[in-house]
Short mmCIF file of C-alpha atoms in Angstrom, two decimals:
data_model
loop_
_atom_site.label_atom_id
_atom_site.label_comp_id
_atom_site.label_asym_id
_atom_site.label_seq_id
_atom_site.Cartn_x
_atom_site.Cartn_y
_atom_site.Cartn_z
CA UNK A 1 99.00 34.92 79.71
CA UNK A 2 96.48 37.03 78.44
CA UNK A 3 96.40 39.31 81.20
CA UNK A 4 100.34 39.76 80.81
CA UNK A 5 100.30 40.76 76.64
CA UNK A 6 97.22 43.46 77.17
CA UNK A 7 99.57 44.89 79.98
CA UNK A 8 102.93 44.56 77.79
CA UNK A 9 101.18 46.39 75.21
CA UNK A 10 99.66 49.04 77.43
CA UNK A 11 103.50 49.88 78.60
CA UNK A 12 104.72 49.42 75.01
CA UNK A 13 101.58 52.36 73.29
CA UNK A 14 102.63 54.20 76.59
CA UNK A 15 106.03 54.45 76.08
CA UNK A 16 105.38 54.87 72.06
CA UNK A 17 103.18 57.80 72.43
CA UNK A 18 105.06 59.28 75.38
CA UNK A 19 108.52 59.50 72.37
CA UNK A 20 106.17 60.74 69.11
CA UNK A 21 105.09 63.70 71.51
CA UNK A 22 108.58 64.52 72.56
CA UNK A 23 109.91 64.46 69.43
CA UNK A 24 106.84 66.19 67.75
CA UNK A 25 107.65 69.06 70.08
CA UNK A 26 111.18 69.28 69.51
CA UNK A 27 110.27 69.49 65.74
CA UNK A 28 107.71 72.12 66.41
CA UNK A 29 109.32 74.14 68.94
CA UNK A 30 112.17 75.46 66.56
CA UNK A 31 108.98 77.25 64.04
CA UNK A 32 107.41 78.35 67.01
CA UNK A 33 110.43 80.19 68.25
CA UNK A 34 111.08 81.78 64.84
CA UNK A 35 107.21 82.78 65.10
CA UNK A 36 107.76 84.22 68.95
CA UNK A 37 111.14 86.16 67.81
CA UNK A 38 110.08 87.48 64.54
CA UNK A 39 107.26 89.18 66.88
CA UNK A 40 108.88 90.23 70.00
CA UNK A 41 110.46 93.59 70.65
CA UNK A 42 114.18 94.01 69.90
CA UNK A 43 115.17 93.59 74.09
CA UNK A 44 113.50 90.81 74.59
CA UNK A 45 115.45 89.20 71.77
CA UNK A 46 118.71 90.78 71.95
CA UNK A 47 118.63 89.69 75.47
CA UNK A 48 117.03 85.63 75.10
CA UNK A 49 113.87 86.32 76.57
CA UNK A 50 112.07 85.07 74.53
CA UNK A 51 111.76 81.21 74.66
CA UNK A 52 108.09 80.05 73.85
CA UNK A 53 105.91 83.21 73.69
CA UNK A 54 106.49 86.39 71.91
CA UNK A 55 107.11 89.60 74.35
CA UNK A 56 106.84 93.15 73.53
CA UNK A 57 104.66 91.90 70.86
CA UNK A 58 105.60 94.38 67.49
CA UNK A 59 105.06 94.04 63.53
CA UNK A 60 107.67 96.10 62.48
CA UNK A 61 109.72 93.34 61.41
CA UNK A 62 107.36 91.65 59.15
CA UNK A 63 106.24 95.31 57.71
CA UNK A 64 110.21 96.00 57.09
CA UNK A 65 110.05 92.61 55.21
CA UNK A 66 107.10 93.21 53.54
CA UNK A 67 107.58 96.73 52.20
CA UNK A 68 111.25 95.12 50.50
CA UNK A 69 110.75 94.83 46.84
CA UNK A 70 114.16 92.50 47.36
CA UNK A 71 111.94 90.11 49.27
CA UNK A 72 109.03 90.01 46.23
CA UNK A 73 111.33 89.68 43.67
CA UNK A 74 113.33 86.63 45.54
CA UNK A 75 109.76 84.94 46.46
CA UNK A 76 108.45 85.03 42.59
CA UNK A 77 112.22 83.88 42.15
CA UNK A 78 111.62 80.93 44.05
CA UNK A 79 108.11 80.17 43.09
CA UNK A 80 109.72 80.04 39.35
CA UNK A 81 112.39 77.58 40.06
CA UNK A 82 109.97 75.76 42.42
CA UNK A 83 107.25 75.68 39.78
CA UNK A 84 109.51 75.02 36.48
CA UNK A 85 112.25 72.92 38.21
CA UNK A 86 109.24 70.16 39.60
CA UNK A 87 107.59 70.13 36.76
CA UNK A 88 110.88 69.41 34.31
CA UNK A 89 112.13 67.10 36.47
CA UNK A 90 108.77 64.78 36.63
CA UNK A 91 108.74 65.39 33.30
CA UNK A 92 112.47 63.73 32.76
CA UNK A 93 111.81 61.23 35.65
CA UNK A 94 108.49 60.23 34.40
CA UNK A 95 109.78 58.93 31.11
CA UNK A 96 112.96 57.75 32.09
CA UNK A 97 111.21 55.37 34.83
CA UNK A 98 108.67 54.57 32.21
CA UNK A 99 111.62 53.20 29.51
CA UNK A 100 113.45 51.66 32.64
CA UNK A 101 110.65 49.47 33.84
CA UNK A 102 110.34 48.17 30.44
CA UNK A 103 111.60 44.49 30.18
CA UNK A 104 112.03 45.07 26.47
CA UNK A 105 114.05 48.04 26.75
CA UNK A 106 117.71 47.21 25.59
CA UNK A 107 120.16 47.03 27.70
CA UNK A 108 118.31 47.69 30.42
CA UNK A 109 120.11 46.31 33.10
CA UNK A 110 123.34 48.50 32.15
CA UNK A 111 121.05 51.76 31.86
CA UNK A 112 119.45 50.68 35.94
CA UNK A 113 123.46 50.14 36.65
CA UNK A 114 124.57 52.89 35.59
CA UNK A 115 121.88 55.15 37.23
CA UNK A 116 122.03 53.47 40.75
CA UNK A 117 125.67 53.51 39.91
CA UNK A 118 125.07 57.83 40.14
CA UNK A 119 123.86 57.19 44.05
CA UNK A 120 127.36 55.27 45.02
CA UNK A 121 129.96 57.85 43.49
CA UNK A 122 129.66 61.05 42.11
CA UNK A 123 132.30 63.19 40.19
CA UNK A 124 132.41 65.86 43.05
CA UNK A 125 131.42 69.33 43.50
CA UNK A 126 134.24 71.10 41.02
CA UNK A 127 133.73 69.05 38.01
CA UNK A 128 129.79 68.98 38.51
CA UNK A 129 130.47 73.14 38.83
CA UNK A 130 133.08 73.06 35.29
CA UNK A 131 129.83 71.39 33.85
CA UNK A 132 127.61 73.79 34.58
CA UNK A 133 129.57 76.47 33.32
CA UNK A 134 129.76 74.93 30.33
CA UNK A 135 126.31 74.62 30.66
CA UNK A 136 125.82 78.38 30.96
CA UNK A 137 128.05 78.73 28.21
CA UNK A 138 125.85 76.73 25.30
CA UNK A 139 122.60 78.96 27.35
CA UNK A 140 124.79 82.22 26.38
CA UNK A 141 125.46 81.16 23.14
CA UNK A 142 121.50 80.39 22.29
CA UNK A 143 121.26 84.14 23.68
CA UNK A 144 119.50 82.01 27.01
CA UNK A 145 120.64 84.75 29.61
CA UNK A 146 118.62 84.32 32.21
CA UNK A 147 120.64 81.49 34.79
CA UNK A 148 117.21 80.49 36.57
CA UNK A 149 116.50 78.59 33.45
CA UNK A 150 120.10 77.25 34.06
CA UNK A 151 119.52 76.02 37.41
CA UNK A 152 116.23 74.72 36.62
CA UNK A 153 117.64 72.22 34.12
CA UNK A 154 120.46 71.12 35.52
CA UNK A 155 118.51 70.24 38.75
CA UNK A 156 116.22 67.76 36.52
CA UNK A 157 117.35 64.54 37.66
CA UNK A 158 117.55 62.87 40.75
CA UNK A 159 118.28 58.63 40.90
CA UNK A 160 116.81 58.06 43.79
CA UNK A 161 113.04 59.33 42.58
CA UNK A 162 113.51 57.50 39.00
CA UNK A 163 114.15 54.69 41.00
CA UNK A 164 110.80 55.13 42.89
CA UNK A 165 108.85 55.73 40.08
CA UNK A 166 110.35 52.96 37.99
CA UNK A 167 109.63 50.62 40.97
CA UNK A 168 105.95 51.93 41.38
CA UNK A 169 105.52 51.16 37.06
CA UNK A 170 106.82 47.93 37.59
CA UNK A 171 104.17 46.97 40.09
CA UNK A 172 101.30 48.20 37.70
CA UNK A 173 99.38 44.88 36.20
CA UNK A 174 101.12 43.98 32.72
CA UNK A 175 97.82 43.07 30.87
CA UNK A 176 96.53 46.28 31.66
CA UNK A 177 99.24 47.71 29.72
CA UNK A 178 98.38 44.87 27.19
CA UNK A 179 94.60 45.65 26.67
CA UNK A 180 95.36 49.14 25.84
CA UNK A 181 98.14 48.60 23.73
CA UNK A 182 95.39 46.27 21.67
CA UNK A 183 93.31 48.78 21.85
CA UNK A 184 95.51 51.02 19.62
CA UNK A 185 97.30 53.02 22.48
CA UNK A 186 100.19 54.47 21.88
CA UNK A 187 103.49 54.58 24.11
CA UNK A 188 102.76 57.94 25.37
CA UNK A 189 98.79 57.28 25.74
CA UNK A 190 99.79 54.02 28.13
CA UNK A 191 101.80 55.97 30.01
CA UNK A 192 99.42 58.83 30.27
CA UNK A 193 96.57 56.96 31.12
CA UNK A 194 97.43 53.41 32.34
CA UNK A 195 100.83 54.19 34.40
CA UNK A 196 100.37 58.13 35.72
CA UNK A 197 96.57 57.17 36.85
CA UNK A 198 97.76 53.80 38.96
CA UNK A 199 100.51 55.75 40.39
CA UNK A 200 99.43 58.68 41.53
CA UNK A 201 100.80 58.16 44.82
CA UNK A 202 104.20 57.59 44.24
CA UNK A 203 104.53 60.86 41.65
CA UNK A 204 102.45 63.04 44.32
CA UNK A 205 105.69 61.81 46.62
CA UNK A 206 108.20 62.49 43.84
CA UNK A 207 106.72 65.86 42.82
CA UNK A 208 106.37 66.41 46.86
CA UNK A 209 110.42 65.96 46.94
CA UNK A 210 111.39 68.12 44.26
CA UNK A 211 109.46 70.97 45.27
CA UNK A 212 110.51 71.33 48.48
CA UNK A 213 114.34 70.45 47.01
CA UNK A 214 113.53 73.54 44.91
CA UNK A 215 112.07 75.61 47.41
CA UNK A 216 115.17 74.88 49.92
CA UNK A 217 117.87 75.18 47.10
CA UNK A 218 120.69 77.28 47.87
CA UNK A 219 123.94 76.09 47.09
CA UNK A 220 124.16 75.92 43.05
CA UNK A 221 121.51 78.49 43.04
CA UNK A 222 124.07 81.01 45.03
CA UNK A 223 127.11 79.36 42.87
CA UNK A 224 125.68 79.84 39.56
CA UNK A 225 123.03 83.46 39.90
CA UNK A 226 125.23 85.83 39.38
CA UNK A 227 122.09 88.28 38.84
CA UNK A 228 121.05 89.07 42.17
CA UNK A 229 117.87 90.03 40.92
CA UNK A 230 117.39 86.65 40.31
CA UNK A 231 118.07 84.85 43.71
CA UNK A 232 115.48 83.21 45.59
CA UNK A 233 114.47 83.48 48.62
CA UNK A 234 116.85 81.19 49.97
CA UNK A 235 120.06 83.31 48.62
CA UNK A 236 118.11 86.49 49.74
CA UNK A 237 117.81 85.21 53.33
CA UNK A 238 121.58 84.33 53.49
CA UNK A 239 122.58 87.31 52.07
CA UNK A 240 120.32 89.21 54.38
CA UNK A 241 122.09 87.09 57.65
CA UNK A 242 125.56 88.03 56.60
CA UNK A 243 124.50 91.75 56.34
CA UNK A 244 122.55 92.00 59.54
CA UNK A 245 125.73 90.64 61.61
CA UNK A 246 128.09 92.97 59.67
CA UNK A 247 128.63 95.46 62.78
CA UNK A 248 129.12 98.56 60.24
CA UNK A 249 126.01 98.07 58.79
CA UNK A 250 123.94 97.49 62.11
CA UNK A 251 125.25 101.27 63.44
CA UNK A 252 122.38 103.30 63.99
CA UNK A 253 119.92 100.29 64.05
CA UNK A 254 116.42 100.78 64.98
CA UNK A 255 115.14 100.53 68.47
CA UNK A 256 111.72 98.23 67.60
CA UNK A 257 113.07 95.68 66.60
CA UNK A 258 116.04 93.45 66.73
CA UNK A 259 118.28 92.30 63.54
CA UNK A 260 117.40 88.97 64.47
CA UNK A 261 113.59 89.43 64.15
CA UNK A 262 113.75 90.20 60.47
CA UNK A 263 116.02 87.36 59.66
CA UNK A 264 112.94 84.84 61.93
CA UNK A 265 110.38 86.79 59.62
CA UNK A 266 111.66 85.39 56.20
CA UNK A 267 112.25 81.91 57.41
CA UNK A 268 108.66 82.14 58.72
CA UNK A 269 107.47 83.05 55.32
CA UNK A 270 109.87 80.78 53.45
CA UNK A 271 108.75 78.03 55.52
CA UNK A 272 104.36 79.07 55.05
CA UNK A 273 104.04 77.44 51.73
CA UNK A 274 105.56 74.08 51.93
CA UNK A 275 103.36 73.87 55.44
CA UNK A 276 99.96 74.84 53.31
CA UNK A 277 100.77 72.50 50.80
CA UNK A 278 102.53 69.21 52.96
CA UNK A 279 98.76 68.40 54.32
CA UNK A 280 97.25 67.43 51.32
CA UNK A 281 99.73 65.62 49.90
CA UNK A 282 100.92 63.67 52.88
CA UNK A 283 98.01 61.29 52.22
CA UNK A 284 99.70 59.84 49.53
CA UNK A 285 103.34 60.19 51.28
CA UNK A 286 103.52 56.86 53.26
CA UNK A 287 101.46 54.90 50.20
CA UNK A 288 103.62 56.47 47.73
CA UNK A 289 107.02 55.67 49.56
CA UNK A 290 105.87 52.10 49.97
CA UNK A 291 104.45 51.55 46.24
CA UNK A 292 107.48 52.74 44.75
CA UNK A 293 110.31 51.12 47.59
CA UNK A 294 109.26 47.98 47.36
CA UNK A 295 109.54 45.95 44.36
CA UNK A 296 107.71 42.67 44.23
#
Protein backbone atom coordinates (compact mmCIF):
# COMPACT_ATOMS: atom_id res chain seq x y z
CA UNK A 1 0.00 0.00 0.00
CA UNK A 2 2.87 1.96 0.64
CA UNK A 3 4.60 1.16 -2.39
CA UNK A 4 1.35 2.26 -4.42
CA UNK A 5 0.94 6.13 -2.61
CA UNK A 6 4.96 6.95 -3.12
CA UNK A 7 4.22 5.92 -6.85
CA UNK A 8 0.71 7.87 -7.04
CA UNK A 9 2.50 10.78 -5.84
CA UNK A 10 5.52 10.45 -8.08
CA UNK A 11 2.88 10.54 -11.21
CA UNK A 12 0.84 13.24 -9.43
CA UNK A 13 4.52 15.97 -8.76
CA UNK A 14 5.21 14.63 -12.39
CA UNK A 15 2.30 15.63 -13.94
CA UNK A 16 2.17 18.95 -11.56
CA UNK A 17 5.51 20.15 -12.55
CA UNK A 18 5.23 18.98 -16.16
CA UNK A 19 1.71 21.93 -16.27
CA UNK A 20 3.59 24.93 -14.00
CA UNK A 21 6.42 24.71 -16.76
CA UNK A 22 4.05 24.83 -19.65
CA UNK A 23 2.19 27.43 -18.45
CA UNK A 24 5.26 29.39 -17.05
CA UNK A 25 6.41 29.41 -20.66
CA UNK A 26 3.36 30.45 -22.22
CA UNK A 27 3.42 33.42 -19.72
CA UNK A 28 6.99 34.16 -20.52
CA UNK A 29 7.10 33.61 -24.09
CA UNK A 30 4.76 36.65 -24.98
CA UNK A 31 7.77 39.29 -23.07
CA UNK A 32 10.28 37.44 -24.73
CA UNK A 33 8.83 37.97 -28.13
CA UNK A 34 8.27 41.69 -27.50
CA UNK A 35 12.10 41.60 -26.36
CA UNK A 36 13.15 39.52 -29.80
CA UNK A 37 10.91 42.04 -32.07
CA UNK A 38 11.72 45.26 -30.49
CA UNK A 39 15.44 44.09 -31.54
CA UNK A 40 15.22 42.50 -34.83
CA UNK A 41 15.58 44.23 -38.16
CA UNK A 42 12.42 45.56 -39.85
CA UNK A 43 12.29 42.15 -42.51
CA UNK A 44 12.54 39.86 -40.17
CA UNK A 45 9.50 41.34 -38.48
CA UNK A 46 7.48 42.58 -41.22
CA UNK A 47 7.81 39.16 -42.52
CA UNK A 48 7.21 36.77 -38.90
CA UNK A 49 10.56 35.63 -38.62
CA UNK A 50 11.08 36.23 -35.74
CA UNK A 51 9.57 33.74 -33.19
CA UNK A 52 11.99 33.19 -30.13
CA UNK A 53 15.30 34.96 -30.98
CA UNK A 54 15.90 38.35 -32.29
CA UNK A 55 17.40 38.48 -36.07
CA UNK A 56 19.11 41.23 -37.74
CA UNK A 57 19.81 42.28 -34.30
CA UNK A 58 19.43 46.55 -34.40
CA UNK A 59 18.86 49.38 -31.62
CA UNK A 60 17.35 51.80 -33.63
CA UNK A 61 14.08 51.22 -32.26
CA UNK A 62 14.82 51.66 -28.68
CA UNK A 63 17.17 54.86 -29.64
CA UNK A 64 13.95 56.29 -31.70
CA UNK A 65 12.10 55.69 -28.35
CA UNK A 66 14.54 56.97 -26.29
CA UNK A 67 15.47 60.22 -28.01
CA UNK A 68 11.20 61.05 -27.82
CA UNK A 69 10.70 63.68 -25.26
CA UNK A 70 6.81 62.30 -25.76
CA UNK A 71 8.01 59.07 -24.23
CA UNK A 72 9.79 61.00 -20.94
CA UNK A 73 7.11 63.12 -20.39
CA UNK A 74 4.38 60.06 -20.52
CA UNK A 75 6.85 57.84 -18.18
CA UNK A 76 7.17 60.76 -15.34
CA UNK A 77 3.31 60.89 -16.22
CA UNK A 78 2.86 57.53 -15.13
CA UNK A 79 5.30 57.37 -12.33
CA UNK A 80 3.04 60.43 -10.87
CA UNK A 81 -0.24 58.73 -11.04
CA UNK A 82 1.50 55.47 -10.04
CA UNK A 83 3.22 57.12 -7.10
CA UNK A 84 0.25 59.61 -5.87
CA UNK A 85 -2.70 57.33 -6.90
CA UNK A 86 -1.11 54.17 -4.43
CA UNK A 87 -0.32 56.17 -1.94
CA UNK A 88 -4.01 58.08 -1.70
CA UNK A 89 -5.70 55.15 -2.09
CA UNK A 90 -3.87 53.17 0.98
CA UNK A 91 -4.28 56.15 2.54
CA UNK A 92 -8.37 56.05 2.07
CA UNK A 93 -8.34 52.18 2.33
CA UNK A 94 -6.23 52.12 5.35
CA UNK A 95 -8.66 54.08 7.45
CA UNK A 96 -11.73 53.00 6.06
CA UNK A 97 -10.74 49.19 6.87
CA UNK A 98 -9.51 50.43 10.17
CA UNK A 99 -13.27 52.09 11.15
CA UNK A 100 -14.87 48.95 9.41
CA UNK A 101 -13.23 46.31 11.51
CA UNK A 102 -14.32 48.14 14.48
CA UNK A 103 -17.17 46.27 16.37
CA UNK A 104 -18.09 49.59 17.94
CA UNK A 105 -18.36 51.44 14.86
CA UNK A 106 -22.14 52.32 14.24
CA UNK A 107 -23.87 50.87 11.91
CA UNK A 108 -21.37 48.90 10.82
CA UNK A 109 -22.97 46.20 9.26
CA UNK A 110 -24.93 48.71 6.79
CA UNK A 111 -21.50 50.61 6.01
CA UNK A 112 -19.75 46.55 5.12
CA UNK A 113 -23.28 46.18 3.07
CA UNK A 114 -23.18 48.83 1.35
CA UNK A 115 -19.45 48.56 0.29
CA UNK A 116 -19.61 44.80 -0.75
CA UNK A 117 -22.88 45.97 -2.10
CA UNK A 118 -20.30 48.33 -4.71
CA UNK A 119 -18.72 44.72 -5.97
CA UNK A 120 -22.40 43.25 -7.05
CA UNK A 121 -23.76 46.35 -9.11
CA UNK A 122 -22.31 49.34 -10.22
CA UNK A 123 -23.99 52.49 -11.79
CA UNK A 124 -22.21 51.89 -15.23
CA UNK A 125 -19.64 53.51 -17.24
CA UNK A 126 -21.78 56.90 -18.34
CA UNK A 127 -22.95 57.95 -15.01
CA UNK A 128 -19.50 57.00 -13.29
CA UNK A 129 -18.07 59.37 -16.49
CA UNK A 130 -21.12 62.43 -15.68
CA UNK A 131 -19.43 62.12 -12.14
CA UNK A 132 -16.25 62.72 -13.01
CA UNK A 133 -16.96 65.59 -14.98
CA UNK A 134 -18.50 67.02 -12.34
CA UNK A 135 -15.61 66.12 -10.61
CA UNK A 136 -13.36 68.11 -12.96
CA UNK A 137 -15.72 70.76 -12.70
CA UNK A 138 -15.40 71.54 -8.62
CA UNK A 139 -11.13 70.86 -9.63
CA UNK A 140 -11.69 73.89 -12.26
CA UNK A 141 -13.47 75.87 -10.02
CA UNK A 142 -10.62 75.55 -7.06
CA UNK A 143 -8.36 76.71 -10.16
CA UNK A 144 -7.12 72.58 -9.85
CA UNK A 145 -6.25 72.35 -13.69
CA UNK A 146 -4.15 69.79 -13.92
CA UNK A 147 -6.64 66.32 -14.60
CA UNK A 148 -3.77 63.86 -13.28
CA UNK A 149 -4.74 65.06 -9.89
CA UNK A 150 -8.32 64.24 -11.18
CA UNK A 151 -7.65 60.79 -12.05
CA UNK A 152 -5.62 60.19 -9.12
CA UNK A 153 -8.54 60.82 -6.76
CA UNK A 154 -11.16 59.42 -8.27
CA UNK A 155 -9.20 56.10 -8.61
CA UNK A 156 -8.88 56.04 -4.58
CA UNK A 157 -11.10 53.34 -3.74
CA UNK A 158 -11.38 49.93 -4.56
CA UNK A 159 -13.95 47.33 -2.29
CA UNK A 160 -12.32 44.53 -2.87
CA UNK A 161 -8.76 45.76 -1.09
CA UNK A 162 -10.80 47.52 1.93
CA UNK A 163 -12.23 44.32 2.25
CA UNK A 164 -8.73 42.67 2.54
CA UNK A 165 -7.40 44.99 4.76
CA UNK A 166 -10.44 45.13 7.00
CA UNK A 167 -10.26 41.28 7.13
CA UNK A 168 -6.40 41.28 7.89
CA UNK A 169 -7.34 44.14 11.11
CA UNK A 170 -9.84 41.94 12.23
CA UNK A 171 -7.48 39.04 12.71
CA UNK A 172 -4.96 41.28 14.75
CA UNK A 173 -5.20 40.19 18.71
CA UNK A 174 -7.87 42.61 20.44
CA UNK A 175 -5.87 43.07 23.75
CA UNK A 176 -3.10 44.23 21.87
CA UNK A 177 -5.17 46.98 20.73
CA UNK A 178 -6.32 47.12 24.45
CA UNK A 179 -2.83 47.50 26.14
CA UNK A 180 -2.03 50.37 24.00
CA UNK A 181 -5.13 52.06 24.18
CA UNK A 182 -4.31 51.90 28.25
CA UNK A 183 -1.32 53.02 27.58
CA UNK A 184 -2.65 56.41 26.33
CA UNK A 185 -2.62 55.62 22.49
CA UNK A 186 -4.55 57.35 20.47
CA UNK A 187 -6.84 56.10 17.45
CA UNK A 188 -4.37 57.05 14.93
CA UNK A 189 -1.20 55.85 17.12
CA UNK A 190 -3.05 52.12 17.32
CA UNK A 191 -3.45 52.10 13.97
CA UNK A 192 -0.02 53.32 13.17
CA UNK A 193 1.74 51.14 15.30
CA UNK A 194 -0.39 48.15 16.45
CA UNK A 195 -2.49 47.45 13.05
CA UNK A 196 0.03 48.75 9.98
CA UNK A 197 3.09 46.78 11.84
CA UNK A 198 0.96 43.24 12.18
CA UNK A 199 -0.18 43.66 8.72
CA UNK A 200 2.36 44.40 6.72
CA UNK A 201 1.66 41.69 4.46
CA UNK A 202 -1.64 42.25 3.46
CA UNK A 203 -0.96 46.30 2.70
CA UNK A 204 2.43 45.27 0.79
CA UNK A 205 -0.42 43.13 -1.38
CA UNK A 206 -2.86 46.06 -1.45
CA UNK A 207 -0.24 48.71 -2.29
CA UNK A 208 1.19 45.83 -4.81
CA UNK A 209 -2.46 46.03 -6.59
CA UNK A 210 -2.88 49.57 -6.90
CA UNK A 211 0.33 50.25 -8.36
CA UNK A 212 0.30 48.09 -10.98
CA UNK A 213 -3.72 49.21 -11.47
CA UNK A 214 -2.04 52.63 -11.84
CA UNK A 215 0.73 51.73 -13.88
CA UNK A 216 -1.72 49.73 -16.42
CA UNK A 217 -4.51 52.47 -16.32
CA UNK A 218 -5.79 53.51 -19.53
CA UNK A 219 -9.29 53.83 -19.93
CA UNK A 220 -10.44 56.92 -17.58
CA UNK A 221 -6.98 58.14 -17.91
CA UNK A 222 -7.56 58.44 -21.96
CA UNK A 223 -11.40 59.53 -21.16
CA UNK A 224 -10.68 62.24 -18.83
CA UNK A 225 -6.65 63.82 -20.03
CA UNK A 226 -7.54 65.95 -22.35
CA UNK A 227 -3.83 67.45 -22.05
CA UNK A 228 -1.84 65.18 -23.97
CA UNK A 229 1.07 66.33 -22.28
CA UNK A 230 -0.23 64.70 -19.51
CA UNK A 231 -0.91 61.03 -20.67
CA UNK A 232 0.95 58.22 -19.42
CA UNK A 233 2.60 55.88 -20.85
CA UNK A 234 -0.21 53.74 -21.34
CA UNK A 235 -2.26 56.51 -23.52
CA UNK A 236 1.14 57.30 -25.25
CA UNK A 237 1.58 53.67 -26.36
CA UNK A 238 -2.03 53.51 -27.78
CA UNK A 239 -1.80 56.56 -29.36
CA UNK A 240 1.52 55.61 -30.80
CA UNK A 241 -0.26 51.99 -32.22
CA UNK A 242 -3.03 53.84 -33.94
CA UNK A 243 -0.44 56.17 -35.66
CA UNK A 244 2.05 53.56 -36.71
CA UNK A 245 -0.86 51.52 -38.62
CA UNK A 246 -2.22 54.76 -40.17
CA UNK A 247 -0.83 53.92 -43.84
CA UNK A 248 -0.37 57.85 -44.60
CA UNK A 249 1.75 58.28 -41.90
CA UNK A 250 3.98 55.05 -42.42
CA UNK A 251 4.91 56.48 -46.28
CA UNK A 252 8.44 56.91 -46.47
CA UNK A 253 9.16 54.71 -43.35
CA UNK A 254 12.59 53.82 -42.45
CA UNK A 255 14.33 50.77 -43.69
CA UNK A 256 16.00 49.60 -40.00
CA UNK A 257 13.43 49.02 -38.45
CA UNK A 258 9.88 47.95 -38.57
CA UNK A 259 6.72 50.04 -37.10
CA UNK A 260 6.12 47.18 -35.06
CA UNK A 261 9.54 47.21 -33.26
CA UNK A 262 8.95 50.58 -31.70
CA UNK A 263 5.50 49.79 -30.54
CA UNK A 264 7.46 46.08 -28.70
CA UNK A 265 10.06 48.74 -27.33
CA UNK A 266 7.56 50.73 -25.08
CA UNK A 267 5.69 47.75 -23.84
CA UNK A 268 9.16 46.39 -22.96
CA UNK A 269 9.87 49.45 -20.98
CA UNK A 270 6.34 49.85 -19.63
CA UNK A 271 6.47 46.41 -18.51
CA UNK A 272 10.62 46.84 -16.71
CA UNK A 273 9.40 48.41 -13.57
CA UNK A 274 6.57 46.41 -12.29
CA UNK A 275 9.13 43.25 -13.09
CA UNK A 276 12.03 45.06 -10.79
CA UNK A 277 9.69 45.71 -8.23
CA UNK A 278 7.12 42.25 -8.25
CA UNK A 279 10.27 40.20 -6.64
CA UNK A 280 10.46 41.76 -3.52
CA UNK A 281 7.18 42.10 -2.76
CA UNK A 282 5.90 38.74 -3.84
CA UNK A 283 7.14 37.43 -0.47
CA UNK A 284 4.43 38.88 1.19
CA UNK A 285 1.86 38.19 -1.88
CA UNK A 286 0.58 34.64 -0.98
CA UNK A 287 0.76 35.58 3.09
CA UNK A 288 -0.90 38.76 2.44
CA UNK A 289 -3.79 37.28 0.20
CA UNK A 290 -4.38 34.64 2.82
CA UNK A 291 -4.23 37.04 6.06
CA UNK A 292 -6.61 39.33 4.65
CA UNK A 293 -9.16 36.48 2.63
CA UNK A 294 -9.78 34.62 5.30
CA UNK A 295 -11.62 35.78 8.21
CA UNK A 296 -11.61 33.65 11.30
Amino acid sequence: MKRKLEVSELIFRIISYTLLTVFALCCLYPFVYAVSAALSGRHAVEYGQVVLFPKDVQFEAFSMMFGNNMFWNAYSNTLFLTLYGTLWAMGVSLLGAYALSKKRLLFRKTFNFFLVFTMWFSAGVVPQYLNYLDTQAVFRSVGIMDDKWLVVIAMGMAAMNIILLRNAFENVPSEIEEAAIVDGATEFQVLRKVYIPMSKSTIATVALFFAISRWNGYFWARQMIANSNEHPLQVFIRLKLEQYTDPEFMTGWNEIYASDSVIYALIVCSIIPILVIYPFIQKYFAKGTNAGGVKE
